[in-house]
PDB file of C-alpha atoms and ligand atoms in Angstrom:
ATOM      1  CA  MET A  56       0.000   0.000   0.000  1.00  0.00           C
ATOM      2  CA  ASP A  57       2.891   2.410   0.668  1.00  0.00           C
ATOM      3  CA  PRO A  58       4.040   2.505  -2.981  1.00  0.00           C
ATOM      4  CA  ILE A  59       0.429   2.697  -4.225  1.00  0.00           C
ATOM      5  CA  MET A  60      -0.361   5.631  -1.929  1.00  0.00           C
ATOM      6  CA  ALA A  61       2.889   7.346  -2.982  1.00  0.00           C
ATOM      7  CA  ILE A  62       1.969   7.053  -6.689  1.00  0.00           C
ATOM      8  CA  ALA A  63      -1.556   8.320  -5.938  1.00  0.00           C
ATOM      9  CA  LYS A  64      -0.210  11.291  -4.015  1.00  0.00           C
ATOM     10  CA  LYS A  65       2.306  12.182  -6.722  1.00  0.00           C
ATOM     11  CA  HIS A  66      -0.321  12.124  -9.486  1.00  0.00           C
ATOM     12  CA  LYS A  67      -3.260  13.366  -7.359  1.00  0.00           C
ATOM     13  CA  LEU A  68      -5.223  10.132  -7.843  1.00  0.00           C
ATOM     14  CA  LYS A  69      -7.972   8.746  -5.635  1.00  0.00           C
ATOM     15  CA  VAL A  70      -7.418   5.251  -4.268  1.00  0.00           C
ATOM     16  CA  ILE A  71     -10.355   2.870  -3.967  1.00  0.00           C
ATOM     17  CA  GLU A  72      -9.336  -0.326  -2.211  1.00  0.00           C
ATOM     18  CA  ASP A  73     -10.820  -3.638  -3.288  1.00  0.00           C
ATOM     19  CA  CYS A  74     -11.009  -5.321   0.125  1.00  0.00           C
ATOM     20  CA  ALA A  75     -13.362  -8.129  -0.930  1.00  0.00           C
ATOM     21  CA  GLN A  76     -10.808 -10.720   0.149  1.00  0.00           C
ATOM     22  CA  SER A  77      -9.071  -8.906   2.983  1.00  0.00           C
ATOM     23  CA  PHE A  78     -11.582  -8.467   5.791  1.00  0.00           C
ATOM     24  CA  GLY A  79      -9.591  -8.142   9.023  1.00  0.00           C
ATOM     25  CA  GLY A  80      -6.221  -7.975   7.279  1.00  0.00           C
ATOM     26  CA  ASP A  81      -3.706  -5.242   7.942  1.00  0.00           C
ATOM     27  CA  TYR A  82      -0.640  -3.628   6.410  1.00  0.00           C
ATOM     28  CA  LYS A  83       1.976  -2.316   8.830  1.00  0.00           C
ATOM     29  CA  GLY A  84      -0.627  -2.338  11.596  1.00  0.00           C
ATOM     30  CA  LYS A  85      -3.311  -0.449   9.668  1.00  0.00           C
ATOM     31  CA  MET A  86      -6.484  -2.292   8.634  1.00  0.00           C
ATOM     32  CA  THR A  87      -7.238  -2.643   4.930  1.00  0.00           C
ATOM     33  CA  GLY A  88     -10.022  -0.314   3.851  1.00  0.00           C
ATOM     34  CA  GLY A  89      -8.425   2.584   5.762  1.00  0.00           C
ATOM     35  CA  PHE A  90      -5.791   3.698   3.253  1.00  0.00           C
ATOM     36  CA  GLY A  91      -7.634   5.116   0.255  1.00  0.00           C
ATOM     37  CA  GLU A  92     -10.638   7.353  -0.264  1.00  0.00           C
ATOM     38  CA  PHE A  93     -12.819   4.253  -0.009  1.00  0.00           C
ATOM     39  CA  GLY A  94     -12.510   0.605   0.918  1.00  0.00           C
ATOM     40  CA  CYS A  95     -14.988  -1.806  -0.676  1.00  0.00           C
ATOM     41  CA  PHE A  96     -15.800  -5.054   1.110  1.00  0.00           C
ATOM     42  CA  SER A  97     -17.864  -7.996  -0.104  1.00  0.00           C
ATOM     43  CA  PHE A  98     -19.887 -10.283   2.134  1.00  0.00           C
ATOM     44  CA  PHE A  99     -20.660 -12.771  -0.638  1.00  0.00           C
ATOM     45  CA  PRO A 100     -20.984 -16.240   0.980  1.00  0.00           C
ATOM     46  CA  SER A 101     -17.552 -17.409  -0.220  1.00  0.00           C
ATOM     47  CA  LYS A 102     -15.686 -14.483   1.392  1.00  0.00           C
ATOM     48  CA  ASN A 103     -13.818 -14.807   4.666  1.00  0.00           C
ATOM     49  CA  LEU A 104     -16.611 -12.757   6.230  1.00  0.00           C
ATOM     50  CA  GLY A 105     -19.598 -14.010   4.257  1.00  0.00           C
ATOM     51  CA  CYS A 106     -23.341 -13.675   4.708  1.00  0.00           C
ATOM     52  CA  TYR A 107     -25.954 -16.042   3.268  1.00  0.00           C
ATOM     53  CA  GLY A 108     -26.740 -14.015   0.172  1.00  0.00           C
ATOM     54  CA  ASP A 109     -25.253 -10.857  -1.283  1.00  0.00           C
ATOM     55  CA  GLY A 110     -23.945  -8.057   0.870  1.00  0.00           C
ATOM     56  CA  GLY A 111     -21.127  -5.567   1.136  1.00  0.00           C
ATOM     57  CA  MET A 112     -19.703  -2.538   2.885  1.00  0.00           C
ATOM     58  CA  VAL A 113     -17.964   0.696   1.940  1.00  0.00           C
ATOM     59  CA  THR A 114     -15.538   2.287   4.384  1.00  0.00           C
ATOM     60  CA  THR A 115     -14.164   5.828   4.356  1.00  0.00           C
ATOM     61  CA  ASN A 116     -12.482   8.196   6.792  1.00  0.00           C
ATOM     62  CA  ASP A 117     -14.090  11.251   5.149  1.00  0.00           C
ATOM     63  CA  PRO A 118     -17.415  12.237   6.814  1.00  0.00           C
ATOM     64  CA  GLU A 119     -18.627  14.012   3.642  1.00  0.00           C
ATOM     65  CA  LEU A 120     -17.964  10.988   1.458  1.00  0.00           C
ATOM     66  CA  ALA A 121     -19.621   8.775   4.084  1.00  0.00           C
ATOM     67  CA  GLU A 122     -22.745  10.918   3.892  1.00  0.00           C
ATOM     68  CA  ARG A 123     -22.728  10.778   0.094  1.00  0.00           C
ATOM     69  CA  VAL A 124     -22.407   6.980   0.038  1.00  0.00           C
ATOM     70  CA  LYS A 125     -25.267   6.667   2.527  1.00  0.00           C
ATOM     71  CA  VAL A 126     -27.505   8.760   0.262  1.00  0.00           C
ATOM     72  CA  LEU A 127     -26.505   6.806  -2.877  1.00  0.00           C
ATOM     73  CA  ARG A 128     -27.168   3.530  -1.055  1.00  0.00           C
ATOM     74  CA  ASN A 129     -30.744   4.498  -0.358  1.00  0.00           C
ATOM     75  CA  HIS A 130     -32.247   5.613  -3.710  1.00  0.00           C
ATOM     76  CA  GLY A 131     -30.405   8.940  -3.524  1.00  0.00           C
ATOM     77  CA  SER A 132     -32.577   9.945  -0.622  1.00  0.00           C
ATOM     78  CA  LYS A 133     -31.578  11.532   2.662  1.00  0.00           C
ATOM     79  CA  VAL A 134     -35.064  12.540   3.730  1.00  0.00           C
ATOM     80  CA  ARG A 135     -37.615   9.837   3.030  1.00  0.00           C
ATOM     81  CA  TYR A 136     -39.402  10.297  -0.341  1.00  0.00           C
ATOM     82  CA  TYR A 137     -37.190  13.290  -1.221  1.00  0.00           C
ATOM     83  CA  HIS A 138     -34.436  12.492  -3.699  1.00  0.00           C
ATOM     84  CA  SER A 139     -31.401  14.740  -4.056  1.00  0.00           C
ATOM     85  CA  VAL A 140     -29.406  12.559  -6.468  1.00  0.00           C
ATOM     86  CA  ILE A 141     -29.932   9.428  -8.561  1.00  0.00           C
ATOM     87  CA  GLY A 142     -29.004   6.543  -6.282  1.00  0.00           C
ATOM     88  CA  TYR A 143     -29.331   2.807  -5.942  1.00  0.00           C
ATOM     89  CA  ASN A 144     -30.994   0.214  -3.804  1.00  0.00           C
ATOM     90  CA  SER A 145     -27.782  -0.981  -2.165  1.00  0.00           C
ATOM     91  CA  ARG A 146     -28.893  -1.347   1.424  1.00  0.00           C
ATOM     92  CA  LEU A 147     -27.569  -4.318   3.365  1.00  0.00           C
ATOM     93  CA  ASP A 148     -30.684  -6.301   4.118  1.00  0.00           C
ATOM     94  CA  GLU A 149     -31.573  -7.017   7.739  1.00  0.00           C
ATOM     95  CA  ILE A 150     -31.300 -10.803   7.563  1.00  0.00           C
ATOM     96  CA  GLN A 151     -27.763 -10.577   6.140  1.00  0.00           C
ATOM     97  CA  ALA A 152     -26.824  -7.932   8.699  1.00  0.00           C
ATOM     98  CA  ALA A 153     -28.035 -10.172  11.545  1.00  0.00           C
ATOM     99  CA  ILE A 154     -25.841 -13.054  10.305  1.00  0.00           C
ATOM    100  CA  LEU A 155     -22.837 -10.771   9.837  1.00  0.00           C
ATOM    101  CA  ARG A 156     -23.168  -9.323  13.354  1.00  0.00           C
ATOM    102  CA  VAL A 157     -22.870 -12.803  14.832  1.00  0.00           C
ATOM    103  CA  LYS A 158     -19.906 -13.749  12.631  1.00  0.00           C
ATOM    104  CA  LEU A 159     -18.154 -10.407  13.128  1.00  0.00           C
ATOM    105  CA  LYS A 160     -17.493 -11.166  16.815  1.00  0.00           C
ATOM    106  CA  ARG A 161     -15.588 -14.294  15.780  1.00  0.00           C
ATOM    107  CA  MET A 162     -13.660 -12.859  12.829  1.00  0.00           C
ATOM    108  CA  LYS A 163     -10.370 -12.334  14.650  1.00  0.00           C
ATOM    109  CA  ARG A 164     -10.282 -15.989  15.693  1.00  0.00           C
ATOM    110  CA  PHE A 165     -11.485 -17.205  12.276  1.00  0.00           C
ATOM    111  CA  ASN A 166      -8.739 -15.224  10.523  1.00  0.00           C
ATOM    112  CA  GLU A 167      -6.112 -16.553  12.933  1.00  0.00           C
ATOM    113  CA  MET A 168      -7.276 -20.105  12.246  1.00  0.00           C
ATOM    114  CA  ARG A 169      -7.039 -19.485   8.484  1.00  0.00           C
ATOM    115  CA  ASN A 170      -3.587 -18.054   9.039  1.00  0.00           C
ATOM    116  CA  SER A 171      -2.278 -21.051  10.949  1.00  0.00           C
ATOM    117  CA  ASN A 172      -3.841 -23.470   8.433  1.00  0.00           C
ATOM    118  CA  ALA A 173      -2.082 -21.593   5.632  1.00  0.00           C
ATOM    119  CA  HIS A 174       1.238 -21.705   7.451  1.00  0.00           C
ATOM    120  CA  LEU A 175       0.901 -25.443   7.947  1.00  0.00           C
ATOM    121  CA  TYR A 176       0.274 -25.896   4.199  1.00  0.00           C
ATOM    122  CA  SER A 177       3.273 -23.712   3.339  1.00  0.00           C
ATOM    123  CA  LYS A 178       5.560 -25.606   5.705  1.00  0.00           C
ATOM    124  CA  MET A 179       4.526 -28.899   4.138  1.00  0.00           C
ATOM    125  CA  PHE A 180       5.124 -27.606   0.591  1.00  0.00           C
ATOM    126  CA  GLU A 181       8.705 -26.560   1.418  1.00  0.00           C
ATOM    127  CA  GLY A 182      11.167 -27.999  -1.084  1.00  0.00           C
ATOM    128  CA  SER A 183       8.434 -29.318  -3.378  1.00  0.00           C
ATOM    129  CA  GLY A 184       7.471 -28.268  -6.907  1.00  0.00           C
ATOM    130  CA  VAL A 185       4.630 -26.230  -5.450  1.00  0.00           C
ATOM    131  CA  THR A 186       5.311 -22.574  -4.653  1.00  0.00           C
ATOM    132  CA  PRO A 187       3.376 -21.402  -1.580  1.00  0.00           C
ATOM    133  CA  PRO A 188       2.122 -17.809  -1.275  1.00  0.00           C
ATOM    134  CA  PHE A 189       4.742 -15.245  -0.275  1.00  0.00           C
ATOM    135  CA  GLU A 190       4.476 -13.135   2.874  1.00  0.00           C
ATOM    136  CA  ASP A 191       6.662 -10.051   3.096  1.00  0.00           C
ATOM    137  CA  GLY A 192       6.158  -9.653   6.839  1.00  0.00           C
ATOM    138  CA  ASN A 193       4.448  -6.273   6.485  1.00  0.00           C
ATOM    139  CA  GLY A 194       1.032  -7.330   7.688  1.00  0.00           C
ATOM    140  CA  MET A 195      -1.554  -9.837   8.772  1.00  0.00           C
ATOM    141  CA  HIS A 196      -2.666 -12.023   5.864  1.00  0.00           C
ATOM    142  CA  VAL A 197      -6.228 -13.335   6.329  1.00  0.00           C
ATOM    143  CA  TYR A 198      -5.936 -16.086   3.715  1.00  0.00           C
ATOM    144  CA  HIS A 199      -9.328 -15.657   2.184  1.00  0.00           C
ATOM    145  CA  GLN A 200      -7.686 -17.891  -0.409  1.00  0.00           C
ATOM    146  CA  TYR A 201      -4.679 -20.144  -0.119  1.00  0.00           C
ATOM    147  CA  THR A 202      -3.205 -19.924  -3.597  1.00  0.00           C
ATOM    148  CA  VAL A 203      -0.104 -21.768  -4.754  1.00  0.00           C
ATOM    149  CA  LYS A 204       1.795 -21.657  -8.035  1.00  0.00           C
ATOM    150  CA  THR A 205       2.544 -24.810  -9.986  1.00  0.00           C
ATOM    151  CA  ARG A 206       3.342 -25.848 -13.542  1.00  0.00           C
ATOM    152  CA  ASP A 207       1.279 -29.032 -13.089  1.00  0.00           C
ATOM    153  CA  ARG A 208      -2.081 -27.470 -12.345  1.00  0.00           C
ATOM    154  CA  GLU A 209      -4.248 -29.759 -14.475  1.00  0.00           C
ATOM    155  CA  LYS A 210      -2.714 -32.942 -13.050  1.00  0.00           C
ATOM    156  CA  ILE A 211      -3.198 -31.690  -9.491  1.00  0.00           C
ATOM    157  CA  ILE A 212      -6.817 -30.608 -10.038  1.00  0.00           C
ATOM    158  CA  GLU A 213      -7.600 -34.051 -11.411  1.00  0.00           C
ATOM    159  CA  ALA A 214      -5.880 -35.942  -8.572  1.00  0.00           C
ATOM    160  CA  LEU A 215      -7.609 -33.805  -5.920  1.00  0.00           C
ATOM    161  CA  ALA A 216     -11.010 -34.237  -7.571  1.00  0.00           C
ATOM    162  CA  LYS A 217     -10.529 -38.010  -7.513  1.00  0.00           C
ATOM    163  CA  GLU A 218     -10.184 -37.754  -3.730  1.00  0.00           C
ATOM    164  CA  GLY A 219     -13.262 -35.543  -3.507  1.00  0.00           C
ATOM    165  CA  ILE A 220     -11.143 -32.449  -2.758  1.00  0.00           C
ATOM    166  CA  ALA A 221     -12.155 -29.178  -4.379  1.00  0.00           C
ATOM    167  CA  SER A 222      -9.690 -26.714  -5.851  1.00  0.00           C
ATOM    168  CA  ALA A 223     -10.193 -23.645  -8.011  1.00  0.00           C
ATOM    169  CA  ILE A 224      -8.421 -21.245 -10.330  1.00  0.00           C
ATOM    170  CA  TYR A 225      -8.644 -17.607  -9.186  1.00  0.00           C
ATOM    171  CA  TYR A 226      -8.602 -16.312 -11.873  1.00  0.00           C
ATOM    172  CA  PRO A 227      -8.144 -17.974 -15.279  1.00  0.00           C
ATOM    173  CA  VAL A 228      -8.451 -14.780 -17.363  1.00  0.00           C
ATOM    174  CA  PRO A 229      -6.654 -11.570 -16.306  1.00  0.00           C
ATOM    175  CA  LEU A 230      -8.692  -8.358 -16.342  1.00  0.00           C
ATOM    176  CA  HIS A 231      -6.952  -6.868 -19.404  1.00  0.00           C
ATOM    177  CA  LYS A 232      -7.736 -10.055 -21.367  1.00  0.00           C
ATOM    178  CA  GLN A 233     -11.465 -10.048 -20.589  1.00  0.00           C
ATOM    179  CA  ASP A 234     -13.819  -9.593 -23.554  1.00  0.00           C
ATOM    180  CA  VAL A 235     -15.239  -6.420 -22.064  1.00  0.00           C
ATOM    181  CA  TYR A 236     -11.809  -4.738 -22.329  1.00  0.00           C
ATOM    182  CA  LYS A 237     -10.930  -6.225 -25.710  1.00  0.00           C
ATOM    183  CA  ASN A 238     -10.878  -2.830 -27.383  1.00  0.00           C
ATOM    184  CA  ASP A 239      -9.433  -0.799 -24.516  1.00  0.00           C
ATOM    185  CA  TYR A 240      -6.377  -2.934 -23.813  1.00  0.00           C
ATOM    186  CA  GLN A 241      -5.693  -4.540 -27.171  1.00  0.00           C
ATOM    187  CA  GLY A 242      -2.034  -5.398 -27.378  1.00  0.00           C
ATOM    188  CA  LEU A 243      -1.342  -4.582 -23.720  1.00  0.00           C
ATOM    189  CA  SER A 244       1.255  -7.002 -22.425  1.00  0.00           C
ATOM    190  CA  LEU A 245       1.366  -7.848 -18.711  1.00  0.00           C
ATOM    191  CA  PRO A 246       3.703 -10.856 -18.825  1.00  0.00           C
ATOM    192  CA  VAL A 247       3.823 -11.519 -15.059  1.00  0.00           C
ATOM    193  CA  THR A 248       0.037 -11.414 -14.700  1.00  0.00           C
ATOM    194  CA  GLU A 249      -0.398 -13.634 -17.741  1.00  0.00           C
ATOM    195  CA  LYS A 250       2.150 -16.191 -16.520  1.00  0.00           C
ATOM    196  CA  VAL A 251       0.686 -16.276 -13.006  1.00  0.00           C
ATOM    197  CA  SER A 252      -2.845 -16.772 -14.333  1.00  0.00           C
ATOM    198  CA  GLN A 253      -1.579 -19.982 -15.977  1.00  0.00           C
ATOM    199  CA  GLU A 254      -0.008 -21.296 -12.757  1.00  0.00           C
ATOM    200  CA  VAL A 255      -2.233 -20.342  -9.817  1.00  0.00           C
ATOM    201  CA  LEU A 256      -4.315 -22.878  -7.970  1.00  0.00           C
ATOM    202  CA  SER A 257      -6.346 -22.259  -4.826  1.00  0.00           C
ATOM    203  CA  LEU A 258      -6.574 -25.071  -2.291  1.00  0.00           C
ATOM    204  CA  PRO A 259      -9.224 -25.653   0.386  1.00  0.00           C
ATOM    205  CA  ILE A 260      -8.926 -23.115   3.214  1.00  0.00           C
ATOM    206  CA  PHE A 261     -11.338 -22.268   6.008  1.00  0.00           C
ATOM    207  CA  PRO A 262     -11.046 -21.830   9.776  1.00  0.00           C
ATOM    208  CA  GLU A 263     -12.211 -25.329  10.721  1.00  0.00           C
ATOM    209  CA  LEU A 264      -9.892 -27.167   8.320  1.00  0.00           C
ATOM    210  CA  THR A 265      -8.042 -29.866  10.302  1.00  0.00           C
ATOM    211  CA  GLU A 266      -4.370 -30.790  10.270  1.00  0.00           C
ATOM    212  CA  GLU A 267      -5.356 -34.207   8.966  1.00  0.00           C
ATOM    213  CA  GLU A 268      -7.275 -32.695   6.054  1.00  0.00           C
ATOM    214  CA  ILE A 269      -4.344 -30.433   5.182  1.00  0.00           C
ATOM    215  CA  LYS A 270      -2.001 -33.427   5.236  1.00  0.00           C
ATOM    216  CA  LYS A 271      -4.382 -35.289   2.914  1.00  0.00           C
ATOM    217  CA  VAL A 272      -4.460 -32.411   0.405  1.00  0.00           C
ATOM    218  CA  VAL A 273      -0.675 -32.019   0.459  1.00  0.00           C
ATOM    219  CA  SER A 274       0.085 -35.737   0.179  1.00  0.00           C
ATOM    220  CA  THR A 275      -2.354 -36.084  -2.739  1.00  0.00           C
ATOM    221  CA  ILE A 276      -0.522 -33.262  -4.526  1.00  0.00           C
ATOM    222  CA  LEU A 277       2.996 -34.445  -3.717  1.00  0.00           C
ATOM    223  CA  THR A 278       2.114 -38.002  -4.821  1.00  0.00           C
ATOM    224  CA  VAL A 279       0.900 -36.864  -8.237  1.00  0.00           C
ATOM    225  CA  LEU A 280       3.982 -34.652  -8.679  1.00  0.00           C
ATOM    226  CA  GLY A 281       6.113 -37.727  -7.990  1.00  0.00           C
TER     227      GLY A 281
HETATM  228  C1  LIG B 353     -15.838 -11.180  -4.582  1.00  0.00           C
HETATM  229  C2  LIG B 353     -14.986 -10.119  -5.101  1.00  0.00           C
HETATM  230  C3  LIG B 353     -15.537  -8.953  -5.662  1.00  0.00           C
HETATM  231  C4  LIG B 353     -17.024  -8.779  -5.895  1.00  0.00           C
HETATM  232  O1  LIG B 353     -17.784  -8.719  -4.722  1.00  0.00           O
HETATM  233  P1  LIG B 353     -19.373  -8.626  -4.870  1.00  0.00           P
HETATM  234  O2  LIG B 353     -19.905  -8.651  -3.461  1.00  0.00           O
HETATM  235  O3  LIG B 353     -19.816  -9.798  -5.677  1.00  0.00           O
HETATM  236  O4  LIG B 353     -19.661  -7.340  -5.565  1.00  0.00           O
HETATM  237  C5  LIG B 353     -14.669  -7.960  -6.072  1.00  0.00           C
HETATM  238  N1  LIG B 353     -13.334  -8.086  -5.934  1.00  0.00           N
HETATM  239  C6  LIG B 353     -12.759  -9.183  -5.404  1.00  0.00           C
HETATM  240  C7  LIG B 353     -11.265  -9.255  -5.266  1.00  0.00           C
HETATM  241  C8  LIG B 353     -13.558 -10.239  -4.973  1.00  0.00           C
HETATM  242  O5  LIG B 353     -12.987 -11.322  -4.440  1.00  0.00           O
END
């Protein structure tokens, strides 16, 4: 975040953080969602703080922007039935909020459990053909995903599936290669992104994952790699 904020400051850019996968994470002691103009969180069921349908949250440290987001969220209305701007129906519904309030109290522990599960995976992959995710020591990683790099992705996916173990590719097509940006970014070359998108594989991760289950996933992978 330091280099990103420095670039933004130099060129007078606004930073909007995509925090959909970083709920509870921090960088040098500061929580994600607190660096830029806005932080955008997702509570989609698959997220590390997930509700049972769709939901999300916008954070900001600017009271004026907070007020504006609140108005936009509610049909552009501050006073009921009086509309000052064109807004949306983006309220967090009550049922989802009730679920999130219960989970929120446990998030610190859940994130710590994800963290220790991830570290166990990484320790077991040491010296293998699987590259575990890198931590630079600058913050708390919440491991919404546990994503490794490997040249043998297809083989591994197949072997895991045979054992009834799910895995997933996040994401197979980089943003600049999506159809929607075909015209905007034609010919743009992002070699690192493109290479990584061919090699990433996300393995099962969640707070309640057991040591035995992690061992099973790792041994299945190491067996197929030979
Ligand atoms: C899930 C996700 C989103 C989208 O969140 P929605 O709640 O579906 O709008 C955006 N960015 C990242 C990185 C995500 O993981």
